[in-house]
mmCIF file of C-alpha atoms and ligand atoms in Angstrom:
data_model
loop_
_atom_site.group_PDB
_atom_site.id
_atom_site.type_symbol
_atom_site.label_atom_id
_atom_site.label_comp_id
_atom_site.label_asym_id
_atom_site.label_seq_id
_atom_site.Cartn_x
_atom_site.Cartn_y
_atom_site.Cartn_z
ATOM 1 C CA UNK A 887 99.075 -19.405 -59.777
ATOM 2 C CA UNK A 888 100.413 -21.435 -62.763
ATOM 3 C CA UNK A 889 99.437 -20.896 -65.866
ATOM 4 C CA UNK A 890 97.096 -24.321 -65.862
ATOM 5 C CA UNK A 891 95.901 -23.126 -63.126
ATOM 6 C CA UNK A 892 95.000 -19.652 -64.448
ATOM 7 C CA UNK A 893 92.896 -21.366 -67.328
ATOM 8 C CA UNK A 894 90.575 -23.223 -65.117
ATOM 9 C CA UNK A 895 89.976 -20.740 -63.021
ATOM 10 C CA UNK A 896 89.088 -18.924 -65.956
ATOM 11 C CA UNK A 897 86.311 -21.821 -67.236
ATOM 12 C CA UNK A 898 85.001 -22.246 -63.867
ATOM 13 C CA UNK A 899 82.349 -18.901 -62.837
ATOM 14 C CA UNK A 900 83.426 -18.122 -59.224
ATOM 15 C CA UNK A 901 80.326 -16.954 -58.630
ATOM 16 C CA UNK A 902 76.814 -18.756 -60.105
ATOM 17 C CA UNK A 903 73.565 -16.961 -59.051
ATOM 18 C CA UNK A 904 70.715 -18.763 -60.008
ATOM 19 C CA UNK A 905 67.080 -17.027 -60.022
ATOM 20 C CA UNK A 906 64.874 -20.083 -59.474
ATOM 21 C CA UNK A 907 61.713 -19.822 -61.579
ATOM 22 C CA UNK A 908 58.791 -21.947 -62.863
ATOM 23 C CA UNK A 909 57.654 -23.718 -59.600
ATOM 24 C CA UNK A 910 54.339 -22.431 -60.133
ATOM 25 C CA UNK A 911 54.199 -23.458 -63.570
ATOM 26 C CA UNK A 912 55.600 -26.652 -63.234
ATOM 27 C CA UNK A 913 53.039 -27.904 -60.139
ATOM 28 C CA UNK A 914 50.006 -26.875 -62.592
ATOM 29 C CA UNK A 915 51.751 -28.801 -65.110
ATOM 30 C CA UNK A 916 51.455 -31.766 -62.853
ATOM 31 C CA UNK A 917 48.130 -30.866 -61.514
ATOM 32 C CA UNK A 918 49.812 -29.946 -58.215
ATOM 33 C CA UNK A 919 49.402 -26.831 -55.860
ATOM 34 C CA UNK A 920 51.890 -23.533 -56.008
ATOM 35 C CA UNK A 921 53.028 -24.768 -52.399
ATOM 36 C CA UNK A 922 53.563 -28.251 -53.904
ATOM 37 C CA UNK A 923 55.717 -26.400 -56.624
ATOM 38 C CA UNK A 924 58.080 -24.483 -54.172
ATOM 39 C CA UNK A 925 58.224 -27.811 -52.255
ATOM 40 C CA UNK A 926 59.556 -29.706 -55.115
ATOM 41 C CA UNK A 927 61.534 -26.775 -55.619
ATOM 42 C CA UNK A 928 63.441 -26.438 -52.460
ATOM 43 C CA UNK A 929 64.357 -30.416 -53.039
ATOM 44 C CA UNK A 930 66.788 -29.255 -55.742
ATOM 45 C CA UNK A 931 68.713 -27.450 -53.447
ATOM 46 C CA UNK A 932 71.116 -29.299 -51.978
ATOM 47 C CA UNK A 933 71.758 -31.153 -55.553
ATOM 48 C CA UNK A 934 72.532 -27.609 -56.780
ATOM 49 C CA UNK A 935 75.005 -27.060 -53.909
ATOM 50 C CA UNK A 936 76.554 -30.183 -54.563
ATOM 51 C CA UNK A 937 76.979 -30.102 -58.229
ATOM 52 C CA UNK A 938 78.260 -26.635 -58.065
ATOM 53 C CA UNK A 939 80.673 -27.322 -55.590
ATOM 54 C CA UNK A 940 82.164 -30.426 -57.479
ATOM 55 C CA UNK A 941 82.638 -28.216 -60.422
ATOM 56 C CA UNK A 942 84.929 -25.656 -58.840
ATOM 57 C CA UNK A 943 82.111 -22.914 -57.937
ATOM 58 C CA UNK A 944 83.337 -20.660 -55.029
ATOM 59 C CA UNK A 945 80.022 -18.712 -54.016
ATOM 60 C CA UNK A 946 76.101 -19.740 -55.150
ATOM 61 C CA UNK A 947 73.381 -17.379 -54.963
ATOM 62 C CA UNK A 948 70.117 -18.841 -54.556
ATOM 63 C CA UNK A 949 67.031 -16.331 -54.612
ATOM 64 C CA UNK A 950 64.775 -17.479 -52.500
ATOM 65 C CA UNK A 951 62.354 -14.457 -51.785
ATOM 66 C CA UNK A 952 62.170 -11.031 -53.581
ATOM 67 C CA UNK A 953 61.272 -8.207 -52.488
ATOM 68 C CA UNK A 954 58.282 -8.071 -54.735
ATOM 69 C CA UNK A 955 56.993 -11.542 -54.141
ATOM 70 C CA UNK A 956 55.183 -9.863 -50.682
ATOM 71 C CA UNK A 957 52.589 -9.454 -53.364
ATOM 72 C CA UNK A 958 51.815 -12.941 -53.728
ATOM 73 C CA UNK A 959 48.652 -14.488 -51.881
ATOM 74 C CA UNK A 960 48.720 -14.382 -48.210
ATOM 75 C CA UNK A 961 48.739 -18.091 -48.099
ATOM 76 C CA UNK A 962 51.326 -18.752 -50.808
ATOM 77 C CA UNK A 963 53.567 -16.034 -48.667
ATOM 78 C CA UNK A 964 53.053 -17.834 -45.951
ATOM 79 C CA UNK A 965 53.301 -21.425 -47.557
ATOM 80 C CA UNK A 966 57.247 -20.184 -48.682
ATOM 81 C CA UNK A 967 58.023 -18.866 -45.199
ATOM 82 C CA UNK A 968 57.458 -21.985 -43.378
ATOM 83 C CA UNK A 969 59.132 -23.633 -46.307
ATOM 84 C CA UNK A 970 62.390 -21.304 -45.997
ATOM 85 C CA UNK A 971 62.697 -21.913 -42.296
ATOM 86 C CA UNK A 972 62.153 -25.777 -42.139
ATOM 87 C CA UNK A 973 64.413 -26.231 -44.968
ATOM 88 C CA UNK A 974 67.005 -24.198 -43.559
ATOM 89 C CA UNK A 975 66.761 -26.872 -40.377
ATOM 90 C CA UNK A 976 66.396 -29.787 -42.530
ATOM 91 C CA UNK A 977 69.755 -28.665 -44.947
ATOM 92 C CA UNK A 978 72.152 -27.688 -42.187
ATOM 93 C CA UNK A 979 73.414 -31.530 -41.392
ATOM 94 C CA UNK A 980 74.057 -31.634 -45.306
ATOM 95 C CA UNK A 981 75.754 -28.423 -45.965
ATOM 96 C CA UNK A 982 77.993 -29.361 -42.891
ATOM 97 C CA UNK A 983 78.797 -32.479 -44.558
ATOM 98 C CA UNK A 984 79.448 -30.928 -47.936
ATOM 99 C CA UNK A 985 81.660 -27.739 -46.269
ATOM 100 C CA UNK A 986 79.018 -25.778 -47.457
ATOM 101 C CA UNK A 987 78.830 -22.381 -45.488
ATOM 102 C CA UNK A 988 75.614 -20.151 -45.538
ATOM 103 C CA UNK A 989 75.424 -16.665 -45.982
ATOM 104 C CA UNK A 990 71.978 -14.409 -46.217
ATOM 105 C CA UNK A 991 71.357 -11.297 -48.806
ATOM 106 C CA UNK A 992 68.265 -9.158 -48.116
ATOM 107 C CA UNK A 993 66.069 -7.441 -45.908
ATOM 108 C CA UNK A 994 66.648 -10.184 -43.181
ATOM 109 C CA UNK A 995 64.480 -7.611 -40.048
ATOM 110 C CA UNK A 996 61.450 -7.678 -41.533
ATOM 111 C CA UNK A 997 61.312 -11.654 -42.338
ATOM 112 C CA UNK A 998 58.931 -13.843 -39.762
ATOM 113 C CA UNK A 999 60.572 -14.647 -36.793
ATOM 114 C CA UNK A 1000 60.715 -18.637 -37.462
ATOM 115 C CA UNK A 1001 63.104 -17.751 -40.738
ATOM 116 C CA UNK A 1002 64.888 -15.236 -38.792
ATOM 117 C CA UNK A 1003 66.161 -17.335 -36.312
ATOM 118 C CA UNK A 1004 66.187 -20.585 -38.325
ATOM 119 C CA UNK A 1005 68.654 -18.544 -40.709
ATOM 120 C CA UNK A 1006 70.531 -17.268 -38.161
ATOM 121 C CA UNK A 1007 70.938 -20.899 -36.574
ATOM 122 C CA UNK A 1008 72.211 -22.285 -39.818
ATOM 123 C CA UNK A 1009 74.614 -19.070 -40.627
ATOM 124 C CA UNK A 1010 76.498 -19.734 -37.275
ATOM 125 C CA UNK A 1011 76.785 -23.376 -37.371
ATOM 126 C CA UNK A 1012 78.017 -23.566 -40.820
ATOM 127 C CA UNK A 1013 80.364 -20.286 -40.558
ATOM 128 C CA UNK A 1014 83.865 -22.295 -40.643
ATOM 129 C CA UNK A 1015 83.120 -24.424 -43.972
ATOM 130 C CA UNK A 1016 84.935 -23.101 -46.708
ATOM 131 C CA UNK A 1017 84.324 -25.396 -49.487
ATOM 132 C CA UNK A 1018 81.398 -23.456 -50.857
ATOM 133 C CA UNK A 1019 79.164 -20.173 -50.153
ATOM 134 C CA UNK A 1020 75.526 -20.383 -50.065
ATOM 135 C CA UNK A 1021 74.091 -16.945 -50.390
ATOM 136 C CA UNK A 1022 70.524 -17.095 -49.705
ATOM 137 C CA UNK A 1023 68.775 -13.802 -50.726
ATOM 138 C CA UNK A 1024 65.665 -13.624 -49.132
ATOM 139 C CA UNK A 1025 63.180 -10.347 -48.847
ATOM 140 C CA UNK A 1026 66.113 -9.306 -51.570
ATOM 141 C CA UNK A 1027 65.795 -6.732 -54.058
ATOM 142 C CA UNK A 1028 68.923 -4.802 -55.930
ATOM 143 C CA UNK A 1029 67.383 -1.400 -56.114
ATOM 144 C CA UNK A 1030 66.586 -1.276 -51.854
ATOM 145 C CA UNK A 1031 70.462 -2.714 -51.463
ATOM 146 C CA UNK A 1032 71.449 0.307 -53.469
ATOM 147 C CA UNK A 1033 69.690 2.453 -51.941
ATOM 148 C CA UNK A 1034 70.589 1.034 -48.442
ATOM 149 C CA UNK A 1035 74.545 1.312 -49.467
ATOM 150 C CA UNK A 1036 73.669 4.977 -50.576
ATOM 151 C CA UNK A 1037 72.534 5.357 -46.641
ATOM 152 C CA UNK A 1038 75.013 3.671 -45.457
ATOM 153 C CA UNK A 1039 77.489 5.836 -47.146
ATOM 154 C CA UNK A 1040 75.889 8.690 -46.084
ATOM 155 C CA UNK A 1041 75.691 7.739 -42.296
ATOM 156 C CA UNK A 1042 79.485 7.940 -41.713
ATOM 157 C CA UNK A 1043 79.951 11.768 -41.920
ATOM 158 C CA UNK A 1044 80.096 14.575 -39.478
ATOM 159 C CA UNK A 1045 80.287 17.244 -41.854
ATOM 160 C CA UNK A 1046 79.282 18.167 -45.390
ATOM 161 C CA UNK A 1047 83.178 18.961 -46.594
ATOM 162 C CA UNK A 1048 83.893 15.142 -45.440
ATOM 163 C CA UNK A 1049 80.881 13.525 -47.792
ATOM 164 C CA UNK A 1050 82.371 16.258 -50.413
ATOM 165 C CA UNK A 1051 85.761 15.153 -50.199
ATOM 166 C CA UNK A 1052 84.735 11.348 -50.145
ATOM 167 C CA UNK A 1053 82.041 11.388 -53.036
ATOM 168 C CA UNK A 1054 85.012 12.788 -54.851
ATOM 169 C CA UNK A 1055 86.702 9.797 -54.112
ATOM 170 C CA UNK A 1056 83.840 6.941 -54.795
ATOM 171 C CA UNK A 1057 84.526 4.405 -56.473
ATOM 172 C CA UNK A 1058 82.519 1.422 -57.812
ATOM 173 C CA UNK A 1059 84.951 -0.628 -55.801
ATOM 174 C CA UNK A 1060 84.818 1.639 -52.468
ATOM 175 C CA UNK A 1061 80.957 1.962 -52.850
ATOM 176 C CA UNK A 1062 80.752 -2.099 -52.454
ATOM 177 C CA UNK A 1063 82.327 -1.684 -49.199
ATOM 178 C CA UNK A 1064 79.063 0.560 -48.115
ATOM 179 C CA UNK A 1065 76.852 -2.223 -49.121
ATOM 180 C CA UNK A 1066 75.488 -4.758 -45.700
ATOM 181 C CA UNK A 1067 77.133 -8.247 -46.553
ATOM 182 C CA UNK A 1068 81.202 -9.034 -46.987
ATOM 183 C CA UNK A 1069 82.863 -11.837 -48.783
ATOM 184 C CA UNK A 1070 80.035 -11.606 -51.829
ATOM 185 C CA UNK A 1071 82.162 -11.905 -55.474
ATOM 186 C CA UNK A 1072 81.140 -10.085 -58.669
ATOM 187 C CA UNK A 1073 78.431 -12.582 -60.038
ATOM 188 C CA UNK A 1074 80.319 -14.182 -62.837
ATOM 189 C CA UNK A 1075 77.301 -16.647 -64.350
ATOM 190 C CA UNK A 1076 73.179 -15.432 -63.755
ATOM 191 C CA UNK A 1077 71.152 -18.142 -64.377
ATOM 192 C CA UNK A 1078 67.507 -18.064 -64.933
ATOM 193 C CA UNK A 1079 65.270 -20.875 -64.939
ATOM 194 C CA UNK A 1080 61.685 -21.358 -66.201
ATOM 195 C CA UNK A 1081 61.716 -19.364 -69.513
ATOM 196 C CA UNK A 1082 61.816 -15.625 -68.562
ATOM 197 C CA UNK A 1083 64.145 -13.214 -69.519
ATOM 198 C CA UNK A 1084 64.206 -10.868 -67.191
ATOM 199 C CA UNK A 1085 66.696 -10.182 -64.070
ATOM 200 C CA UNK A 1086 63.798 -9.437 -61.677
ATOM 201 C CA UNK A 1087 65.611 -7.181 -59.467
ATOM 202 C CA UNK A 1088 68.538 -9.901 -58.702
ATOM 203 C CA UNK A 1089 71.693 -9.344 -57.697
ATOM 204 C CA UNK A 1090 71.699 -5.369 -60.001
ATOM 205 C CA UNK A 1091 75.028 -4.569 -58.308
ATOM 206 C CA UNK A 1092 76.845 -7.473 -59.048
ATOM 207 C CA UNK A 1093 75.982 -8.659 -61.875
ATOM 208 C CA UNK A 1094 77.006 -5.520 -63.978
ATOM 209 C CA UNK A 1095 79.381 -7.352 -65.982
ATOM 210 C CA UNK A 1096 77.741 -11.271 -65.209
ATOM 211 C CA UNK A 1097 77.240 -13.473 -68.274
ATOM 212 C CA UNK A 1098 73.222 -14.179 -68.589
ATOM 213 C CA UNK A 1099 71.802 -17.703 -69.177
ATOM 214 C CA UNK A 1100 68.642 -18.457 -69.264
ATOM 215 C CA UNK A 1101 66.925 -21.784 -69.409
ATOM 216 C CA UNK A 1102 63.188 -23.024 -69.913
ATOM 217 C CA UNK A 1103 63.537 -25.923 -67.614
ATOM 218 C CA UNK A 1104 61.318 -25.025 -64.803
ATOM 219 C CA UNK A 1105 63.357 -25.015 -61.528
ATOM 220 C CA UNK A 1106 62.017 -28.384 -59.344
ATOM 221 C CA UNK A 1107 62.580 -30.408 -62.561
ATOM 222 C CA UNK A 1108 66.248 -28.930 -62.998
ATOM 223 C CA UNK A 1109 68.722 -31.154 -63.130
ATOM 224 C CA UNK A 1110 72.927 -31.931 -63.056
ATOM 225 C CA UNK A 1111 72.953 -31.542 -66.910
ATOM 226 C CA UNK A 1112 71.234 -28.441 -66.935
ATOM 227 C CA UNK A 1113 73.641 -26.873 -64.709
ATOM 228 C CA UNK A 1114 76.419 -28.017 -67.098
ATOM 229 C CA UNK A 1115 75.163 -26.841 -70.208
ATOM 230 C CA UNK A 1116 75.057 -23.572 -68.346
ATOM 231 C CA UNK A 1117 78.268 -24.208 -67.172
ATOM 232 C CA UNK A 1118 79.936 -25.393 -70.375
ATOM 233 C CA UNK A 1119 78.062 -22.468 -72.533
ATOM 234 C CA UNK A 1120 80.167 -19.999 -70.200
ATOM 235 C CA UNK A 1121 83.304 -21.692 -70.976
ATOM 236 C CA UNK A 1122 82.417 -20.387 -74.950
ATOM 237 C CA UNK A 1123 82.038 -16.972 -73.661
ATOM 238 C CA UNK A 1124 84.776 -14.098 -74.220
ATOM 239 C CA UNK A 1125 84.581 -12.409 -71.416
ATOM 240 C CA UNK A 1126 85.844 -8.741 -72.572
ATOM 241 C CA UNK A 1127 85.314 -6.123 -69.556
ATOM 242 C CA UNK A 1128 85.073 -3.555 -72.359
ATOM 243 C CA UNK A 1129 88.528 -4.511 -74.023
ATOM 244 C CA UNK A 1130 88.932 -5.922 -77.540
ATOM 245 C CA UNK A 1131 88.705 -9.702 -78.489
ATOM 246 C CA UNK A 1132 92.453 -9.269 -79.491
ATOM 247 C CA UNK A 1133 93.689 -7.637 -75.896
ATOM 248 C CA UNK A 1134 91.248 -9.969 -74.295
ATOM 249 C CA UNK A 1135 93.014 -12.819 -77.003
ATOM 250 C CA UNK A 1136 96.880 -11.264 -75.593
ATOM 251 C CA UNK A 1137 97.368 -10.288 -79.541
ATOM 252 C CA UNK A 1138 97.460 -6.821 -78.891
ATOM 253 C CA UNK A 1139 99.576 -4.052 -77.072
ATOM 254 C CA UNK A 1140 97.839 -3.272 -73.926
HETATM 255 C C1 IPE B 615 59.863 -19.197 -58.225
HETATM 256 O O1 IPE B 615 58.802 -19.867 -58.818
HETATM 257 C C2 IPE B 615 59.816 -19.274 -56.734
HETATM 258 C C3 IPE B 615 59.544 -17.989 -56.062
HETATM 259 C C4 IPE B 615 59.357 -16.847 -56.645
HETATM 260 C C5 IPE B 615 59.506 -18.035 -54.613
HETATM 261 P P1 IPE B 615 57.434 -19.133 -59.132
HETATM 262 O O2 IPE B 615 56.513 -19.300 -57.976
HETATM 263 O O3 IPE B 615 57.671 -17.723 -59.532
HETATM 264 O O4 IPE B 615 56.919 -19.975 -60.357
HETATM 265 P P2 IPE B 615 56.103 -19.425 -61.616
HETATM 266 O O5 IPE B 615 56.903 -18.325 -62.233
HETATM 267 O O6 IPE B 615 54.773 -18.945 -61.105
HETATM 268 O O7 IPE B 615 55.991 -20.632 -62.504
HETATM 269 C C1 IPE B 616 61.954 -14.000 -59.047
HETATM 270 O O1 IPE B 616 60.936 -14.783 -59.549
HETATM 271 C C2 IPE B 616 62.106 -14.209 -57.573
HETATM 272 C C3 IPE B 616 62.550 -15.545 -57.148
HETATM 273 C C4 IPE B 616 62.899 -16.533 -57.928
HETATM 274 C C5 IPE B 616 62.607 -15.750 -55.724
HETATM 275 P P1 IPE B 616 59.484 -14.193 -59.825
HETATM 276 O O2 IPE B 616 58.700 -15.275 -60.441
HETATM 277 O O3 IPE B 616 58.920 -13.570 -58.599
HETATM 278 O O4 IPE B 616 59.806 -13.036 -60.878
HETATM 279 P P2 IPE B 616 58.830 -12.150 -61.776
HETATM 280 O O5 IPE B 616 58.035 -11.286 -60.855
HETATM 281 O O6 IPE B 616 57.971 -13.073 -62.577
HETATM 282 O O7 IPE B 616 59.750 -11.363 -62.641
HETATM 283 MG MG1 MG B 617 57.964 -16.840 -61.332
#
């Protein structure tokens, strides 16, 4: 890679996940229903795909469904499935027409059977674009990945002196490996919409070393600037990894 290369590569997060909040919010703000609100919502989408694309982004990571939003009313719950799996149907034609190529984060088994196979529909038919990654975490929640990657580990030994020998050997890098997905990049830019500051069990793994931005815009009224000033505030960031500013700077010995 050349060296001009190197420095936008740098300025551009390879991986933006983006925790879309204030639906709710906004549609009372407008006098509209919670179902209008994810509705509006899920129109920003393919926007967000777009723009992201066109400004280098490798991998997106869209939370769709948590793990803790099974507490929501029945009808809501239900409202946001049928959502999920129409606009999965609806989005296809236009993430095949932007390269786009869909990937799924989450507790996919346990998700109504119209998602389920609406996903799985979308995954295969967009599986050879490579101009962008969708990740779509739905029924997602860090802690049960963890936990599911501490299982998985687990599952792959006969005897005690093999788990012994490899929890020796477990690293943050080899653990990743025991965790269900592939091709998913350390999270490089979280972005949260609608005025919270929280994480809300997104993406805990990781994001351990992701630069935070959070937004008030609510998420159906976000728009192409807002991703930019997100995008442009990371740019102003010195990313350390636990180094100095002056190794991170190349002033000082290594
Ligand atoms: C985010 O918007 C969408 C989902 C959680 C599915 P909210 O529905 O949480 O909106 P607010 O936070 O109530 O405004
Ligand atoms: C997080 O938003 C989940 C999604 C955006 C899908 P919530 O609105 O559910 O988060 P909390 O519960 O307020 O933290
Ligand atoms: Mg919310």
């Amino acid at each position: 890679m050349s060296s001009s290369e190197d420095q936008i590569s740098q300025r551009v997060p390879q991986h933006v996940a983006i925790i879309m909040d204030g639906n709710g919010r906004w549609a009372k703000a407008q006098g509209l229903s919670r179902l209008e609100g994810h509705k509006q919502g899920a129109k920003r989408l393919r926007d967000v795909i777009r723009w992201a694309r066109d400004a280098g982004v490798k991998q997106v990571s869209l939370y769709g469904f948590s793990t803790e939003n099974w507490k929501r009313p029945k009808l809501e719950v239900q409202g946001l499935m049928a959502l999920i799996a129409t606009m999965l149907s609806l989005e296809t034609p236009k993430m095949m027409e932007e390269g786009a190529r869909l990937l799924a984060l989450g507790d996919i088994s346990s998700l109504p059977w119209l998602v389920r196979k609406a996903l799985k529909r979308a995954m295969n038919t967009t599986k050879g674009n490579t101009s962008v990654d969708v990740i779509l975490c739905l029924n997602y929640g860090g802690q049960q990945e963890i936990i599911e990657g501490i299982k998985n580990f687990c599952s792959t030994f006969n005897t005690d002196a093999e788990k012994e020998n490899a929890l020796l050997k477990l690293t943050p890098e080899s653990f990743t490996t025991c965790l269900n997905r592939e091709d998913i990049l350390p999270v490089d830019l979280l972005i949260r919409t609608g005025g919270e500051k929280r994480i809300s069990n997104f993406h805990l793994w990781d994001a351990a070393y992701a630069e935070l931005y959070f937004t008030d815009t609510n998420w159906p009224a976000y728009s192409e600037s807002d991703l930019k000033a997100a995008l442009d505030d990371y740019v102003s960031r010195e990313r350390r990894f636990g180094k100095t500013s002056e190794q991170v700077q190349g002033d000082a010995d290594e």
